[in-house]
C-alpha positions in Angstrom: 6.1 -4.9 18.1 9.8 -5.6 17.8 12.0 -2.9 19.4 14.3 -2.9 16.4 17.6 -1.1 16.4 17.3 2.5 15.3 18.9 1.8 11.9 15.7 0.1 10.7 13.3 2.9 11.7 14.4 6.4 12.5 17.8 5.7 11.0 16.2 5.2 7.6 14.5 8.6 7.8 17.8 10.2 8.9 19.6 8.6 6.0 16.9 9.7 3.5 17.2 13.3 4.8 21.1 13.2 4.8 21.1 12.0 1.1 19.2 15.1 0.3 21.4 17.5 2.2 19.5 17.4 5.5 21.2 17.9 8.8 21.4 15.5 11.8 19.0 16.1 14.6 19.5 15.4 18.3 16.1 14.0 19.0 14.3 11.4 16.9 11.0 13.2 17.7 12.3 15.9 15.3 12.6 13.6 12.4 9.8 13.8 9.9 8.8 10.9 7.7 8.8 12.2 4.1 5.3 12.5 2.7 4.9 9.8 0.0 2.4 7.2 -1.1 4.1 4.5 1.1 3.5 6.3 4.4 1.6 3.4 5.8 4.7 2.0 7.4 5.0 5.3 9.4 1.4 5.4 10.5 1.3 1.8 11.7 4.6 2.3 13.6 3.4 5.4 15.3 0.0 3.9 16.1 1.5 1.0 18.0 3.8 3.5 19.9 0.8 5.5 21.2 -0.5 4.9 24.8 -3.1 2.1 24.9 -5.7 4.5 26.1 -5.5 6.4 22.8 -6.0 3.3 20.7 -9.7 3.0 21.3 -11.5 0.1 19.6 -8.4 -1.2 17.8 -8.5 -4.8 16.7 -5.0 -5.3 18.1 -3.5 -4.6 21.5 0.2 -4.0 21.9 1.9 -6.0 24.7 5.4 -5.5 26.0 6.0 -9.2 26.9 6.5 -11.3 23.8 5.3 -14.4 25.6 1.8 -12.8 25.6 1.9 -12.0 21.8 -0.2 -13.7 19.1 1.5 -11.7 16.4 4.9 -9.9 16.0 5.0 -6.7 14.0 8.3 -5.9 12.3 8.4 -2.1 11.9 11.2 -1.8 9.3 10.6 1.1 7.0 11.2 -1.1 3.9 9.6 1.2 1.3 11.6 4.3 2.4 14.7 2.2 2.7 14.4 1.4 -1.0 14.6 5.0 -2.1 17.0 6.5 0.5 19.6 7.1 -2.2 18.3 9.5 -4.9 20.2 7.5 -7.5 20.2 3.7 -7.3 22.3 1.7 -7.0 24.2 3.6 -4.3 27.1 5.7 -5.6 30.6 5.1 -4.1 31.7 8.7 -3.5 30.5 8.9 0.1 32.6 10.5 2.8 34.2 8.3 5.4 32.1 9.7 8.2 28.8 9.2 6.2 28.9 6.0 4.2 26.4 5.4 1.4 23.2 3.8 2.6 22.7 0.3 1.2 19.2 -1.1 1.2 20.2 -4.6 0.4 22.6 -4.7 3.3 19.9 -3.3 5.6 17.5 -6.1 4.5 20.1 -8.7 5.2 20.9 -7.3 8.6 17.2 -7.3 9.5 16.9 -11.0 8.6 20.1 -11.9 10.5 18.6 -10.3 13.6 15.1 -11.9 13.2 16.4 -15.4 12.4 18.2 -15.5 15.7 15.1 -14.6 17.6 13.4 -17.5 19.5 10.0 -16.1 18.5 10.9 -16.3 14.8 12.2 -19.9 15.2 9.2 -21.0 17.2 6.7 -20.7 14.4 9.0 -20.4 11.3 7.9 -16.8 10.9 4.2 -17.5 10.3 3.2 -15.1 13.1 5.3 -12.2 11.9 3.9 -9.2 10.1 5.9 -7.3 7.5 5.1 -4.1 5.6 6.5 -4.0 2.1 4.2 -1.6 0.4 6.4 -0.5 -2.5 6.4 -3.4 -5.1 10.2 -3.7 -4.7 10.4 -3.4 -0.9 12.2 -6.4 0.8 12.9 -7.9 -2.7 16.3 -9.2 -1.5 14.8 -11.3 1.3 11.2 -11.9 0.2 11.7 -15.6 0.1 12.8 -15.5 3.8 9.8 -13.6 5.0 7.1 -15.1 2.7 5.6 -17.2 5.6 4.6 -14.0 7.4 1.7 -11.7 6.8 2.8 -9.3 4.1 1.2 -5.8 4.0 1.4 -5.0 0.3 -0.2 -2.7 -2.3 -0.6 -5.5 -4.9 0.9 -8.8 -6.0 2.4 -7.4 -9.2 6.0 -8.6 -8.5 5.3 -11.4 -6.0 5.1 -15.1 -6.9 2.2 -17.4 -6.1 4.4 -19.1 -3.5 5.2 -15.7 -1.9 1.9 -13.9 -1.4 -1.8 -14.4 -1.6 -5.1 -12.9 -0.6 -5.5 -15.7 1.9 -2.6 -14.8 4.1 -1.7 -11.2 3.2 -3.3 -7.8 3.4 -3.8 -5.3 0.6 -3.1 -1.7 1.7 -4.2 1.5 0.1 -1.5 4.0 -0.9 -1.5 7.3 1.0 -3.3 9.8 -1.1 -1.1 12.6 -2.3 -3.7 15.3 -3.0 -6.0 17.3 -0.8 -9.3 15.7 0.3 -12.3 17.4 -1.4 -14.1 19.4 1.3 -17.3 20.1 -0.7 -20.5 18.1 -0.9 -21.6 15.8 -3.7 -22.7 17.3 -7.0 -21.6 17.8 -10.6 -22.3 21.5 -11.1 -18.6 22.4 -10.5 -17.2 19.4 -12.3 -17.0 20.7 -15.8 -14.5 18.1 -17.1 -15.6 14.7 -18.1 -12.4 12.7 -17.4 -9.1 13.6 -15.8 -5.7 11.9 -15.5 -2.3 13.3 -14.7 0.7 11.1 -14.3 3.6 9.4 -16.1 2.7 8.5 -19.6 5.4 5.9 -20.1 5.6 3.0 -17.6 7.1 -0.4 -17.7 5.4 -3.8 -17.7 1.6 -3.5 -17.2 1.8 0.3 -17.3 2.3 0.3 -21.1 -1.4 0.7 -21.5 -1.0 4.3 -20.4 0.6 5.4 -23.6 -2.2 3.7 -25.6 -4.8 5.6 -23.4 -3.0 8.9 -24.1 -3.2 8.2 -27.8 -7.0 7.6 -27.8 -8.0 10.2 -25.2 -5.7 13.3 -25.6 -7.8 14.9 -28.3 -11.2 14.0 -26.9 -13.5 16.9 -25.9 -14.0 17.2 -22.1 -11.0 15.0 -21.4 -7.9 16.3 -19.5 -5.0 13.9 -19.8 -1.5 15.1 -18.9 2.0 13.7 -18.5 3.5 14.8 -15.2 6.0 13.5 -12.7 5.6 13.8 -8.9 6.2 17.3 -7.7 4.4 19.9 -5.5 3.2 21.8 -8.6 1.9 18.6 -10.2 0.0 17.7 -7.0 -1.6 21.1 -7.0 -2.7 20.7 -10.6 -3.9 17.2 -9.9 -6.0 18.4 -7.0 -7.6 21.0 -9.1 -8.2 18.6 -11.9 -9.7 15.8 -9.7 -11.9 18.2 -7.8 -13.4 19.6 -11.0 -13.9 16.4 -13.0 -16.7 13.9 -13.0 -14.5 10.9 -13.6 -10.8 10.1 -12.8 -8.9 7.6 -14.8 -6.9 4.9 -13.0 -4.7 2.9 -15.4 -2.2 0.4 -14.3 1.3 1.6 -13.4 4.4 -0.5 -13.4 2.2 -2.8 -11.3 -1.6 -3.1 -11.3 -2.1 -0.5 -8.6 -1.3 3.2 -8.2 -2.0 6.0 -5.8 -4.3 7.9 -8.1 -7.2 5.6 -7.3 -7.1 6.8 -3.7 -6.6 10.4 -4.8 -9.8 10.0 -6.8 -11.8 8.5 -3.9 -11.0 11.3 -1.5 -11.8 13.8 -4.3 -15.3 12.3 -4.8 -14.2 11.9 -8.5 -15.6 8.6 -9.8 -12.7 6.2 -10.4 -12.5 4.6 -13.9 -10.3 1.6 -13.3 -8.4 0.2 -16.3 -6.2 -2.4 -14.7 -7.2 -6.0 -15.4 -5.2 -7.6 -12.6 -5.7 -5.1 -9.8 -6.3 -6.2 -6.2 -8.1 -3.7 -4.0 -7.9 -3.1 -0.2 -10.6 -4.0 2.2 -12.9 -5.8 -0.2 -14.7 -7.6 2.6 -16.2 -4.2 3.7 -16.2 -2.2 0.5 -18.1 -3.2 -2.7 -16.1 -1.4 -5.3 -18.8 -1.8 -7.9 -20.7 0.9 -6.0 -17.8 3.4 -6.0 -16.0 2.8 -9.3 -16.4 1.9 -13.0 -14.3 -1.0 -14.3 -13.4 -1.1 -17.9 -11.3 -3.9 -19.4 -8.1 -2.9 -21.2 -9.1 -4.0 -24.6 -12.3 -1.9 -24.5 -10.6 1.1 -23.0 -8.0 1.5 -25.8 -10.5 1.4 -28.6 -11.0 4.8 -30.1 -14.1 6.6 -28.8 -15.2 3.6 -26.7 -14.3 4.8 -23.2 -15.6 8.4 -23.7 -18.9 7.1 -25.1 -19.3 4.8 -22.1 -18.7 7.6 -19.6 -21.0 10.1 -21.4 -23.7 7.5 -21.2 -23.5 7.5 -17.3 -26.5 9.6 -16.0 -26.1 12.5 -13.6 -28.2 10.5 -11.1 -25.8 7.6 -11.3 -22.8 9.9 -10.8 -24.4 11.3 -7.7 -25.2 7.8 -6.3 -21.5 6.9 -6.7 -20.4 10.1 -5.1 -22.6 9.4 -2.1 -21.0 5.9 -1.7 -17.5 7.5 -2.1 -18.3 9.9 0.7 -19.4 6.9 2.9 -16.2 4.9 2.4 -13.5 7.5 2.0 -12.5 7.3 5.7 -11.0 3.9 4.9 -8.5 5.7 2.8 -7.6 8.4 5.3 -4.5 7.4 7.3 -4.9 10.3 9.7 -8.5 9.5 10.5 -8.7 7.7 13.9 -11.5 5.6 12.5 -9.8 5.2 9.1 -7.1 3.3 7.3 -4.9 2.2 10.2 -7.8 0.8 12.2 -9.0 -1.2 9.2 -5.5 -2.5 8.5 -5.3 -3.9 12.0 -8.7 -5.4 11.6 -7.6 -7.2 8.5 -4.4 -8.4 10.1 -6.3 -9.8 13.1 -8.5 -11.8 10.8 -5.5 -13.8 9.6 -4.8 -15.2 13.1 -6.7 -18.5 12.7 -4.9 -19.3 9.5 -1.6 -18.4 11.0 -2.2 -20.9 13.8 -3.3 -23.5 11.4 -0.3 -23.2 9.2 2.1 -23.0 12.1 0.7 -26.2 13.6 0.7 -27.9 10.2 4.3 -27.0 9.6 5.3 -28.6 12.9 3.7 -32.0 12.1 4.9 -32.3 8.5 8.4 -33.7 8.6 9.2 -33.7 4.9 7.6 -32.4 1.7 8.8 -33.9 -1.6 6.6 -31.9 -4.0 7.3 -31.2 -7.6 5.4 -27.9 -7.4 5.0 -25.3 -4.7 2.7 -26.3 -1.8 -0.2 -24.0 -2.5 -2.6 -25.6 0.0 -4.4 -23.0 2.0 -7.5 -22.3 4.0 -9.8 -19.3 3.6 -10.6 -17.9 7.0 -13.0 -15.2 8.0 -13.6 -14.6 11.7 -14.8 -11.3 13.0 -14.7 -9.9 16.5 -11.3 -11.1 17.3 -9.3 -9.0 19.7 -5.7 -9.9 18.8 -2.7 -9.4 21.0 0.2 -7.8 19.1 
């Protein structure tokens, strides 16, 4: 893991707090990463900083000598950096002693640092790992990091020449509501279907307004417009914990955190997002834990509700059992949970990284009219990767 200058890690947290009236602290250990759906960058960073004896059975081992490393993790808090300023773009009325934080300048500074490193130049960045979970994270420099392994939530705003399932890893969002502590069962789940979130979204999320129109007057359906807030999360927890099904429509991009909120609530996800990519599909069969409905069917009056009412109680219980089995994969704080699986996914990319690095070195010139999309699917388990 790169020992980046403070401005790319703790400095981002400090700037985020300062922009919201927070005070400076004398010790970085006192800085608290703000709880949000993109907390993966914090959990991965702190995991690699832990003593090796505490990282039992991890697929990656951190080494301090870069000559021993197979992969290089770049721990820039790119998603938090994107939202440091409450109003974007940054305003210009900053004091001289506290200039306005600039995400684009920070991205550029990161690349200037990396591109001077011998380990970046050695393999043209193929063996570098970047986390950019927010769909807009690293947008300014994405073409300069696209050779690396990108840890993303989906490919909604990435081009075919920038990201793919072959080289990159899909991450779950951090769930925002409390994990359901009860057992499986439907006795206390009186509502048929629940959704709470922004009704109006851009791009692929336009389907949300259509779903509101066809569902808001249906019996047994709770569908509410609500922005992120502590009160909204409490209401969402209550709603998901007392509903049989939880709706997951596309947001501005195909994925959204509510899918993972539903999973840890043992509320059967109903996914209405035609282009969604899902995390850890090599170990999770989502057909066992979710119901998929295509967008055209979902927005037809009465169709979705009729489909859900036709699902038997026995089937709901079967799905809840499966949800309970796999929900650890979506718990970032579980020692045997999300972080461990992310590193397993990253380690599985190593054979492809070596292939593409060696291939790059022997190809002198490419005169292609289209992007070079040649790739090799690779699946190798049991690798113990040095990071």
